[in-house]
């Protein structure tokens, strides 16, 4: 790949238009599709794009999934994509620093943020979370978000 944009443009030809938009967008991206639709491959390629073309540091990219299984798969796929492109200086640097990659579940990141910020609100970081109330709130927020953004192709 060597970092040339035309090389990357050649690579993404295997993706459909919506997937290409998700890979190349300059904004934060949510990829939602059914099983086997190419979400993981699209996001792994987006990660590669951000590293090799936008020259972002591996620790400056946040990749969120909903399940631990998806996080494990994402971590593995992203690392494999970087290894395939290790001739690129930015991919090589990302491989060397991959332990700094922020690939996690959404609930894990939110939990970390809440525990980090808890002392600012006089709450001890060892607080517990009401799972039933959390699930209801998450469903309400998620449904509202998806309904507002249903027509956004990226």
mmCIF file of C-alpha atoms in Angstrom, residues 79 91-99:
data_model
loop_
_atom_site.group_PDB
_atom_site.id
_atom_site.type_symbol
_atom_site.label_atom_id
_atom_site.label_comp_id
_atom_site.label_asym_id
_atom_site.label_seq_id
_atom_site.Cartn_x
_atom_site.Cartn_y
_atom_site.Cartn_z
ATOM 1 C CA UNK A 79 -4.543 -6.100 13.446
ATOM 2 C CA UNK A 91 0.665 0.850 9.563
ATOM 3 C CA UNK A 92 4.008 -0.365 10.906
ATOM 4 C CA UNK A 93 3.898 2.237 13.696
ATOM 5 C CA UNK A 94 0.297 1.233 14.498
ATOM 6 C CA UNK A 95 1.351 -2.425 14.791
ATOM 7 C CA UNK A 96 4.144 -1.457 17.176
ATOM 8 C CA UNK A 97 1.666 0.515 19.311
ATOM 9 C CA UNK A 98 -1.365 -1.734 18.887
ATOM 10 C CA UNK A 99 -1.603 -2.365 22.634
#
